[in-house]
Tab-separated table of C-alpha atoms in Angstrom:
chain	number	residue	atom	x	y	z
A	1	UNK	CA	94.570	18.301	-83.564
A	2	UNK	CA	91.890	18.116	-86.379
A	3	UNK	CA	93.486	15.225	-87.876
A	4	UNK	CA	92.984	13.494	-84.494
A	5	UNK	CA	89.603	14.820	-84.525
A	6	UNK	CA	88.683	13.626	-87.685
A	7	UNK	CA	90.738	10.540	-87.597
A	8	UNK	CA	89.375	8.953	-84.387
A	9	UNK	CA	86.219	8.765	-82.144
A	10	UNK	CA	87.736	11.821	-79.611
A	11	UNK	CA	84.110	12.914	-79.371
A	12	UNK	CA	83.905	9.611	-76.977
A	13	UNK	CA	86.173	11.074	-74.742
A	14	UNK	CA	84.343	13.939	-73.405
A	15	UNK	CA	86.039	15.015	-70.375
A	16	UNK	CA	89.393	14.971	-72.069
A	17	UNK	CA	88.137	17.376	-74.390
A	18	UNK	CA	87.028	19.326	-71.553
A	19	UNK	CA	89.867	19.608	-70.127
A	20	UNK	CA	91.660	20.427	-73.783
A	21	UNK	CA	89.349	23.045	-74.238
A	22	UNK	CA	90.409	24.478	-70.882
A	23	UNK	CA	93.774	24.747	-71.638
A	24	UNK	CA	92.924	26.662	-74.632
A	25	UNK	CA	90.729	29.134	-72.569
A	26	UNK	CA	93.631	30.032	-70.222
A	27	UNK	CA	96.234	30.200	-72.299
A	28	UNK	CA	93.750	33.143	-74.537
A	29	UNK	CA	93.315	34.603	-71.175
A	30	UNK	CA	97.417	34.918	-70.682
A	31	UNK	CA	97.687	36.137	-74.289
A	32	UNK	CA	95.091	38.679	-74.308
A	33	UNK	CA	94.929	39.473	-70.629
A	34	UNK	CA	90.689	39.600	-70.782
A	35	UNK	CA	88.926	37.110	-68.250
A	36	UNK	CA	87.093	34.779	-70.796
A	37	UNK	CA	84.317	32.675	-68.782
A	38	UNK	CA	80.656	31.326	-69.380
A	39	UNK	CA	78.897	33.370	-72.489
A	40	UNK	CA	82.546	35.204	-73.814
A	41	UNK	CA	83.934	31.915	-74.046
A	42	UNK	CA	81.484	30.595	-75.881
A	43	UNK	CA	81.456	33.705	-78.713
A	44	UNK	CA	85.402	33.542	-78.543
A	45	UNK	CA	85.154	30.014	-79.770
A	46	UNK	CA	82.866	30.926	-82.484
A	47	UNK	CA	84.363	31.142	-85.548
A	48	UNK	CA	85.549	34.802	-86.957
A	49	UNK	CA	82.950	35.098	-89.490
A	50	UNK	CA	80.246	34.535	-86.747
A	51	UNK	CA	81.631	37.167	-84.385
A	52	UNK	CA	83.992	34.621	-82.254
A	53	UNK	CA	87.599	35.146	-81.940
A	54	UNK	CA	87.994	32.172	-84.546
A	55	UNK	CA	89.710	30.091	-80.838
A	56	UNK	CA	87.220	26.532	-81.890
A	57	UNK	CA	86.554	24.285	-79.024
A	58	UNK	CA	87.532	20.803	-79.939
A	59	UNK	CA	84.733	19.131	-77.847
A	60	UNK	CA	82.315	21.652	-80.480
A	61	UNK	CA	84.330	20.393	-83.176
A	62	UNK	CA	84.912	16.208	-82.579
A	63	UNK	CA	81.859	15.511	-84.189
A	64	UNK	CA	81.639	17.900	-86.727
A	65	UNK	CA	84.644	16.479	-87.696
A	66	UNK	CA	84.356	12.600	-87.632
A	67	UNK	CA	81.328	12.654	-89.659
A	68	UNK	CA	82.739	14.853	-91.881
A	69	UNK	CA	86.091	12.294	-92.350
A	70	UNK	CA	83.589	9.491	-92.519
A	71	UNK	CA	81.872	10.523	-95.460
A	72	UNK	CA	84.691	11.860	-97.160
A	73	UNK	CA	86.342	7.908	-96.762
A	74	UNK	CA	83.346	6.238	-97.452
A	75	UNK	CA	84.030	4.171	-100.432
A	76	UNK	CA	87.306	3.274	-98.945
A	77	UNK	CA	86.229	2.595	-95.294
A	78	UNK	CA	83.486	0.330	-96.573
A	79	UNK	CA	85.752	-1.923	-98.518
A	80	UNK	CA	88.141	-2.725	-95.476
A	81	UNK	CA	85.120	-2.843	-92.141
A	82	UNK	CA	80.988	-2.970	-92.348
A	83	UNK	CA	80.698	-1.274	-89.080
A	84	UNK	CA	78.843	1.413	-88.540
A	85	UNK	CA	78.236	2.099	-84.694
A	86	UNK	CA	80.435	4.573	-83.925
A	87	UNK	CA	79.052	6.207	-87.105
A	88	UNK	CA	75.747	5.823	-85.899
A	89	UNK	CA	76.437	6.880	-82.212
A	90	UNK	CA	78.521	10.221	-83.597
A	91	UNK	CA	75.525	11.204	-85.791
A	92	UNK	CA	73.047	10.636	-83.082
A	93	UNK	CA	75.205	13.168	-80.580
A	94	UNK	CA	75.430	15.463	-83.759
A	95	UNK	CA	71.736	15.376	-83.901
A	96	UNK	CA	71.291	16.230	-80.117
A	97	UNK	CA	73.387	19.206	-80.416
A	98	UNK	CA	72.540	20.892	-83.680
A	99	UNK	CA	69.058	20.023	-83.597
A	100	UNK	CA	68.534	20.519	-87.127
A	101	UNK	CA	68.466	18.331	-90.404
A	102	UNK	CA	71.057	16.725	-91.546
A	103	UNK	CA	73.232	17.913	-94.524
A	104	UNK	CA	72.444	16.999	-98.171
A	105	UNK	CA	74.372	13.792	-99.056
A	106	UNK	CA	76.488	15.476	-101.312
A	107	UNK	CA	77.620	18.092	-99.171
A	108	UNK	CA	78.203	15.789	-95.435
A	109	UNK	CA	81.932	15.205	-96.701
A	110	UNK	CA	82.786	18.839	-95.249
A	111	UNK	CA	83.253	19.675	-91.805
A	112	UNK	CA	82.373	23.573	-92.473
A	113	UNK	CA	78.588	21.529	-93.533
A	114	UNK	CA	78.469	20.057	-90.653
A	115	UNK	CA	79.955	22.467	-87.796
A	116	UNK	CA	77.594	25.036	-89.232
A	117	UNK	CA	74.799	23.830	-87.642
A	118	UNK	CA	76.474	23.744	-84.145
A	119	UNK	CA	77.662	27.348	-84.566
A	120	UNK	CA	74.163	28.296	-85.369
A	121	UNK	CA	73.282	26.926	-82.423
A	122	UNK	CA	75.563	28.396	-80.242
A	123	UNK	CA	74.927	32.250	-81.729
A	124	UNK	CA	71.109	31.363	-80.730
A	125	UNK	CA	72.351	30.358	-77.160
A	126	UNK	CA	74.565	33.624	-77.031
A	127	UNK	CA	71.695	35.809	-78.075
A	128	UNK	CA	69.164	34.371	-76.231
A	129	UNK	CA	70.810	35.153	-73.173
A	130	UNK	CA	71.192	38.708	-74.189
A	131	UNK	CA	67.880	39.377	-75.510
A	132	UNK	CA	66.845	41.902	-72.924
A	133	UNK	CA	69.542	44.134	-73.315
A	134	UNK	CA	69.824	46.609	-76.422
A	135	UNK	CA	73.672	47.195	-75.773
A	136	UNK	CA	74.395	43.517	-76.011
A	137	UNK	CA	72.199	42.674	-78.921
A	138	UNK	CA	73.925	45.645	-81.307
A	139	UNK	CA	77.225	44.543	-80.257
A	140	UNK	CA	76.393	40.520	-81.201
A	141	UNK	CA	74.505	42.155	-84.527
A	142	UNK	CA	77.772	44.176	-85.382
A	143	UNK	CA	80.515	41.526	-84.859
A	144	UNK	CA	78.741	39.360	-86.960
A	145	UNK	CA	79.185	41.658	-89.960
A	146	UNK	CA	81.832	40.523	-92.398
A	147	UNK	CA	84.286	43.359	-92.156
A	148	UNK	CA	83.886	43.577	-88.448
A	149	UNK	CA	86.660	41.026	-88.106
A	150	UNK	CA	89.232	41.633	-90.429
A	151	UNK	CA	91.640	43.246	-87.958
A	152	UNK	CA	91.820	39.072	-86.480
A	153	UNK	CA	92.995	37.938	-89.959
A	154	UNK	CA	95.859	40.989	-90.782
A	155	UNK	CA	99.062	39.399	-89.753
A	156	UNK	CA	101.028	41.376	-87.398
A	157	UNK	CA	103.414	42.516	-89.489
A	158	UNK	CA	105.309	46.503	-88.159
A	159	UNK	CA	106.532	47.588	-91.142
A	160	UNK	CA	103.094	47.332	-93.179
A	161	UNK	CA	101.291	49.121	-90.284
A	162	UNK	CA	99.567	45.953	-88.459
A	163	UNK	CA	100.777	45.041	-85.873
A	164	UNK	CA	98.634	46.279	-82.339
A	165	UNK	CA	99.805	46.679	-79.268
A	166	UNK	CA	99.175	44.990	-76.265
A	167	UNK	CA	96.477	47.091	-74.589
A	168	UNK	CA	94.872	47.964	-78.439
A	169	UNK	CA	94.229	43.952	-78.637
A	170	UNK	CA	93.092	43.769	-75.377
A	171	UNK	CA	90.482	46.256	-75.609
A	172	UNK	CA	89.764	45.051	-79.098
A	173	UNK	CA	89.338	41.646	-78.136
A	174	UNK	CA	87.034	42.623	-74.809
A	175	UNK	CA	84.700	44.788	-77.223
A	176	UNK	CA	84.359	42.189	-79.632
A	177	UNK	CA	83.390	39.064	-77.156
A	178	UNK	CA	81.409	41.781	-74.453
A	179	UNK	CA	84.719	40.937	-71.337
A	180	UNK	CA	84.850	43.588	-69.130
A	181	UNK	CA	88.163	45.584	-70.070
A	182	UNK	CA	88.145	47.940	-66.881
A	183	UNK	CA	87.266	48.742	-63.792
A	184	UNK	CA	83.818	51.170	-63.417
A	185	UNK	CA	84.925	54.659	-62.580
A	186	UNK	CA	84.648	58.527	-63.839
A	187	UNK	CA	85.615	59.132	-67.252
A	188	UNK	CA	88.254	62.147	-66.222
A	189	UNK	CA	87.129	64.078	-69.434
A	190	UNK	CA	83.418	64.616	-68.647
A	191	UNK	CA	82.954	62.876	-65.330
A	192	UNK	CA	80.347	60.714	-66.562
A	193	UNK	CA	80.287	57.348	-65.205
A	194	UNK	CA	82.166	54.405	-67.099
A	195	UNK	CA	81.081	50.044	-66.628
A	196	UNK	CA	83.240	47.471	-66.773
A	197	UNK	CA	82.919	47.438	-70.693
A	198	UNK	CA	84.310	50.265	-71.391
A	199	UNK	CA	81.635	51.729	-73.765
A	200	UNK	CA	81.626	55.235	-72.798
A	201	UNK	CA	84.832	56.140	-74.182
A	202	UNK	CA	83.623	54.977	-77.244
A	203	UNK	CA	81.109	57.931	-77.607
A	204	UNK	CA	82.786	60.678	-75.597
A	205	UNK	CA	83.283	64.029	-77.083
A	206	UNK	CA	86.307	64.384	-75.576
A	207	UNK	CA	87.919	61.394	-76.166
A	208	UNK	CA	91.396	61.904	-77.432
A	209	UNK	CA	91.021	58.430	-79.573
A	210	UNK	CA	88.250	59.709	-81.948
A	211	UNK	CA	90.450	62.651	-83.653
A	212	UNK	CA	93.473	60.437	-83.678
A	213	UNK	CA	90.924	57.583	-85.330
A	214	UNK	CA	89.356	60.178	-87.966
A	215	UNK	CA	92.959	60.927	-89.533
A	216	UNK	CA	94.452	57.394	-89.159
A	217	UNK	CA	91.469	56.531	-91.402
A	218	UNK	CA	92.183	59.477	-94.033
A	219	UNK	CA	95.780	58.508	-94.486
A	220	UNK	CA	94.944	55.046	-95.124
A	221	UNK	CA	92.534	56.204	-98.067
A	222	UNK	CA	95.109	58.816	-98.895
A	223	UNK	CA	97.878	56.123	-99.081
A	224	UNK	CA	95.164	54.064	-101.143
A	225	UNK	CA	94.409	55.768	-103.461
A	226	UNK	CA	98.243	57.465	-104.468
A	227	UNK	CA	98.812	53.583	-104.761
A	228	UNK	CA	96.138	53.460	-107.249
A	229	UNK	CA	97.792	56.190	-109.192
A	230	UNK	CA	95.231	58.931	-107.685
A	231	UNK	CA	96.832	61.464	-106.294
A	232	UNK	CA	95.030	62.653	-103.131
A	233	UNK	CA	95.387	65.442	-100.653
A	234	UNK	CA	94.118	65.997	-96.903
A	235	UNK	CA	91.850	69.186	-95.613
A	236	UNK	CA	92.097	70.470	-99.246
A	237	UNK	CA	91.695	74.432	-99.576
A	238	UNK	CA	89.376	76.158	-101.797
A	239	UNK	CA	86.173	73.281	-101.549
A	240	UNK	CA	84.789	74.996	-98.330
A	241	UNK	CA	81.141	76.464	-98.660
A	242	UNK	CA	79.598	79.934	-97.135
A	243	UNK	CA	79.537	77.519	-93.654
A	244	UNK	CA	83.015	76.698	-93.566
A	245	UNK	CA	82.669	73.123	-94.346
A	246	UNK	CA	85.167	70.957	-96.680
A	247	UNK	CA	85.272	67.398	-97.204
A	248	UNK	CA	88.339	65.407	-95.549
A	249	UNK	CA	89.937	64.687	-98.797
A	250	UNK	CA	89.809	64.995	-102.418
A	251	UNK	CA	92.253	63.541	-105.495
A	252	UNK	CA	93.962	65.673	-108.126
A	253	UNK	CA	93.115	63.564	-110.896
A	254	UNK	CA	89.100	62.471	-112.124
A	255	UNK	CA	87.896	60.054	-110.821
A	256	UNK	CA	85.112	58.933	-112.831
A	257	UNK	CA	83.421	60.728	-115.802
A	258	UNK	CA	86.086	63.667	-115.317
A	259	UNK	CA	84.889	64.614	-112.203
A	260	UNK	CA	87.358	64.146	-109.165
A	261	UNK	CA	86.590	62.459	-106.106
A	262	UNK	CA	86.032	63.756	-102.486
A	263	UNK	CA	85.523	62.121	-99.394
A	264	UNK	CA	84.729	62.544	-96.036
A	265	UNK	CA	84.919	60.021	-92.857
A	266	UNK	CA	83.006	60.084	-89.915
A	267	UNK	CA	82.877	56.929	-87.225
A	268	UNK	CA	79.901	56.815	-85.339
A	269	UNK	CA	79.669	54.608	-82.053
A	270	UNK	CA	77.525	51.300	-82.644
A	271	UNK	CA	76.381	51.287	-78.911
A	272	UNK	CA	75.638	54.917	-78.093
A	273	UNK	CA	72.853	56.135	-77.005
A	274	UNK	CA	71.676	57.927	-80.088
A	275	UNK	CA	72.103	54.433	-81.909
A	276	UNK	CA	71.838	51.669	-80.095
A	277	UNK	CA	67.908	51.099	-80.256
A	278	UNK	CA	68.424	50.758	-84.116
A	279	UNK	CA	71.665	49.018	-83.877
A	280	UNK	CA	70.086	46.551	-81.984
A	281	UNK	CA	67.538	45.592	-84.655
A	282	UNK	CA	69.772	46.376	-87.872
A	283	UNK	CA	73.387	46.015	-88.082
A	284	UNK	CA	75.057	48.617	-89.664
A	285	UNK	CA	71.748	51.458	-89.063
A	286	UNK	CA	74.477	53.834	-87.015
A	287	UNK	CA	76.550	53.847	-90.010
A	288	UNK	CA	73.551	54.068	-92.841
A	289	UNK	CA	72.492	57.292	-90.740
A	290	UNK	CA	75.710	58.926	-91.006
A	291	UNK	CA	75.946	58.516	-94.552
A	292	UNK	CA	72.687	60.259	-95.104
A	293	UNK	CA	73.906	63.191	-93.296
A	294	UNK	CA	77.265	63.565	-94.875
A	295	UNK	CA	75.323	63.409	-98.067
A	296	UNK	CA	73.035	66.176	-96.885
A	297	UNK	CA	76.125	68.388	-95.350
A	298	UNK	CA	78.006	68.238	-98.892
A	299	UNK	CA	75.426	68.074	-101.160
A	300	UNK	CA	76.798	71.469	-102.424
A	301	UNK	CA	79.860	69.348	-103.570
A	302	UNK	CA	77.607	67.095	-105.965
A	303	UNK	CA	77.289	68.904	-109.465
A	304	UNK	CA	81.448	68.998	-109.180
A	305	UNK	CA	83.059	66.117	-107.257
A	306	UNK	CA	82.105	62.439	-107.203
A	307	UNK	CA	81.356	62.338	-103.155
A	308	UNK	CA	81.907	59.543	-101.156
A	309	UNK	CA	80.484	59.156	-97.875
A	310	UNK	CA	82.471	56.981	-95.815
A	311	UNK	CA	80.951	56.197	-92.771
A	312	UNK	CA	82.424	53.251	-90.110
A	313	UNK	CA	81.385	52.117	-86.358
A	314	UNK	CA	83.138	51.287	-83.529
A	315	UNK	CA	82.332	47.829	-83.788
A	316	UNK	CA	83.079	47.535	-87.366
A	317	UNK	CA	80.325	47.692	-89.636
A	318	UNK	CA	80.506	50.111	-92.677
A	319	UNK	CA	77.585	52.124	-94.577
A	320	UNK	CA	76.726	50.272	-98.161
A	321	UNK	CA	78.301	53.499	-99.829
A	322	UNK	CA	81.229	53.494	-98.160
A	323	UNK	CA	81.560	49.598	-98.984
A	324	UNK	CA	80.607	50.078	-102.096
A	325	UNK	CA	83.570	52.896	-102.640
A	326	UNK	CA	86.127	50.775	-101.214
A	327	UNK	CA	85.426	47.455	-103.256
A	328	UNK	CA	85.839	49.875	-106.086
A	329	UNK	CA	88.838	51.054	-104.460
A	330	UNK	CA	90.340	47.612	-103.797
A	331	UNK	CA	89.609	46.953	-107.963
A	332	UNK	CA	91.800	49.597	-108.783
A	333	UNK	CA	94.307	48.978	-106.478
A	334	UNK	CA	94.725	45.546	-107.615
A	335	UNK	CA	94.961	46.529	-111.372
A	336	UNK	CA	97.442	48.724	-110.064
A	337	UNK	CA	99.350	46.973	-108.189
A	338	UNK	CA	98.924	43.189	-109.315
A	339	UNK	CA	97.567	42.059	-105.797
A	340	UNK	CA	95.047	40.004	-105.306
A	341	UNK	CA	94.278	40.680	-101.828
A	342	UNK	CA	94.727	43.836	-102.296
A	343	UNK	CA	90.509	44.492	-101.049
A	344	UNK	CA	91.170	42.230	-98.260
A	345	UNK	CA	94.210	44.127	-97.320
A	346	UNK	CA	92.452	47.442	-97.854
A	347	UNK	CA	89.929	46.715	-95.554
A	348	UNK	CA	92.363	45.200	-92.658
A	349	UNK	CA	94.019	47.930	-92.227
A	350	UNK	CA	90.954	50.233	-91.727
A	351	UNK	CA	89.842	47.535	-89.177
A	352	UNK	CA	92.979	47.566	-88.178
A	353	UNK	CA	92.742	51.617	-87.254
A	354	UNK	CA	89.049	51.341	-85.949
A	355	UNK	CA	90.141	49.421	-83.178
A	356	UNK	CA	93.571	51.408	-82.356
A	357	UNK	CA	91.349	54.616	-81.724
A	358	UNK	CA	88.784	52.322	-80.009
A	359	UNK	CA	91.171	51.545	-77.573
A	360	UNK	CA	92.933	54.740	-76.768
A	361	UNK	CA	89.457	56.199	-76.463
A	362	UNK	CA	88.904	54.053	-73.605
A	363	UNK	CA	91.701	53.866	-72.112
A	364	UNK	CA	91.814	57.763	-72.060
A	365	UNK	CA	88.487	58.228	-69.612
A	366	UNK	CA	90.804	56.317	-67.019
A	367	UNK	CA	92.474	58.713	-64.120
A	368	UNK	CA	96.220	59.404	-65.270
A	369	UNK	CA	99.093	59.986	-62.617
A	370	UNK	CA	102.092	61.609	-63.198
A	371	UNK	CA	104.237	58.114	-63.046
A	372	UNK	CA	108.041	58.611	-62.142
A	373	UNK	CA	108.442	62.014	-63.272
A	374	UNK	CA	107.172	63.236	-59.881
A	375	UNK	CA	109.783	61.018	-57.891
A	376	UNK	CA	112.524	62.468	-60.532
A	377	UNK	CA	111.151	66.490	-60.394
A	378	UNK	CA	113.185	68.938	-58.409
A	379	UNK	CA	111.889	72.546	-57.680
């Protein structure tokens, strides 16, 4: 399709597009069971990197694309045909749309030059629209984060650990684009009420999808850093202080300047109440806080161990030590290991687990019945 795109005036033939672009939209609806319409669509079709589901919209993308082909075949194009009105006409649309400048001249031979504008555009819309409401505005901030999306790029593969299930993607995908994944209702934990979006699961204390989330992230650090020939352990013994408090993990080996490493994780919801006033004006301000107060809670640990705070949100976003630890992480896992990715991959799977607890922890505030075991139990 973006060889036709950038091949031929499509951008001409607007309602076809339309109805293109429709298809599209139902067939993500099928596939991740989440009604898509007006505002989500338009984030869905945003590009990953600008907190879209990375689904493009080919009547976004026609021009983008043509003038983008143009430029790139100019020399050639020139020598066969002198005409320019289609050129002319595409640019003028282009204009219209992006309402900005147009590209330097050496740079108007690639489509990402050109589509960038029209994203930019559309993430203005998109926050515009939410601009009065704090919850919205954190969750647009957060998505927009680069490691936010790296669960969309991990390729489902079961054997390395990421592949999601059905309901996971749903609720991930919901989250991400602000669908409504549920039904309002009483979370059954604390009876507190519940909207369509699903957000109070994220912060409940009792949510069984927190604890499961804490040690799915451990093991994946664990399993991280035994690949990068440090030997790790979980809830070690013997690091505890007079209040009973030890980190989540420390290795057996040094880590740097002789001194081994200890870590602790904590995820902290993006939208709750405590943080969604900051959220909404910094992305990544839930996180930041959390890493000040692990720092503060094992600060006993300092003169010993090399601590690492790692501190995640529901939505994503990481604290800068805790991206800072695993870029250094990634490093030696790559000298290790000969992988290239191996950063990329690092941080996919942690996405990856983020958005597994996010989804049993709301899913879990919904009323559970006993299913067919009643019809099947016999006093």
């Amino acid at each position: 399709m973006n060889y036709v795109l950038r091949a031929s005036p499509t951008w001409l033939c607007g309602d076809e597009l339309d109805v293109f672009d429709s298809v599209t939209k139902s067939a993500l609806e099928a596939i991740t069971n989440v009604k898509i319409d007006g505002i989500t669509w338009a984030q869905a079709s945003l590009p990953v990197s600008s907190g879209g589901l990375g689904i493009r919209r080919v009547a976004e993308l026609a021009t983008p694309a043509y003038l983008a082909s143009v430029h790139a075949t100019s020399s050639l194009v020139s020598a066969i045909t002198t005409g320019t009105e289609s050129y002319d006409l595409a640019l003028q649309m282009w204009q219209a749309a992006a309402g900005a400048e147009l590209p330097p001249e050496i740079l108007r031979r690639t489509q990402k030059v050109w589509d960038k504008a029209l994203v930019q555009k559309t993430v203005e819309v998109i926050k515009n629209t939410f601009s009065n409401d704090v919850t919205h505005c954190a969750r647009l901030l957060a998505v927009e984060q680069p490691e936010s999306g790296k669960w969309l790029n991990a390729l489902p593969v079961p054997s390395l650990g990421t592949l999601m299930s059905d309901e996971s993607f749903r609720v991930a995908v919901g989250l991400r684009i602000g669908a409504p994944i549920c039904n309002p209702h009483l979370c059954i934990d604390c009876r507190l009420p519940v909207d369509e979006y699903g957000h109070h699961g994220l912060s409940c204390k009792n949510s069984a999808g927190r604890f499961i989330r804490h040690s799915s992230l451990n093991e994946v650090i664990r399993r991280s850093l035994v690949t990068a020939n440090t030997p790790a352990v979980l809830e070690p013994r013997g690091t505890s202080d007079v209040n009973d408090r030890r980190p989540d993990g420390v290795s057996q080996l040094p880590w740097r300047n002789g001194r081994r490493l200890a870590w602790d994780v904590t995820c902290v919801d993006t939208v709750a109440l405590s943080n969604v006033v900051s959220s909404s004006i910094k992305a990544g301000e839930a996180a930041r806080k959390a890493e000040d107060e692990k720092r503060r809670k094992y600060e006993y640990m300092a003169h010993e161990y090399e601590f690492a705070p790692l501190a995640f949100e529901t939505f994503g976003v990481s604290s800068p030590a805790c991206m800072k630890f695993l870029r250094e992480l990634g490093a030696r896992l790559k000298n290790a290991t000969g992988e290239r990715r191996s950063f990329e991959f690092l941080l996919q799977r942690l996405s990856i687990e983020i958005q597994r607890g996010n989804a049993l922890s709301v899913t879990s505030t919904v009323p559970r019945s006993d299913g067919l075991n009643a019809v099947y139990f016999v006093l």
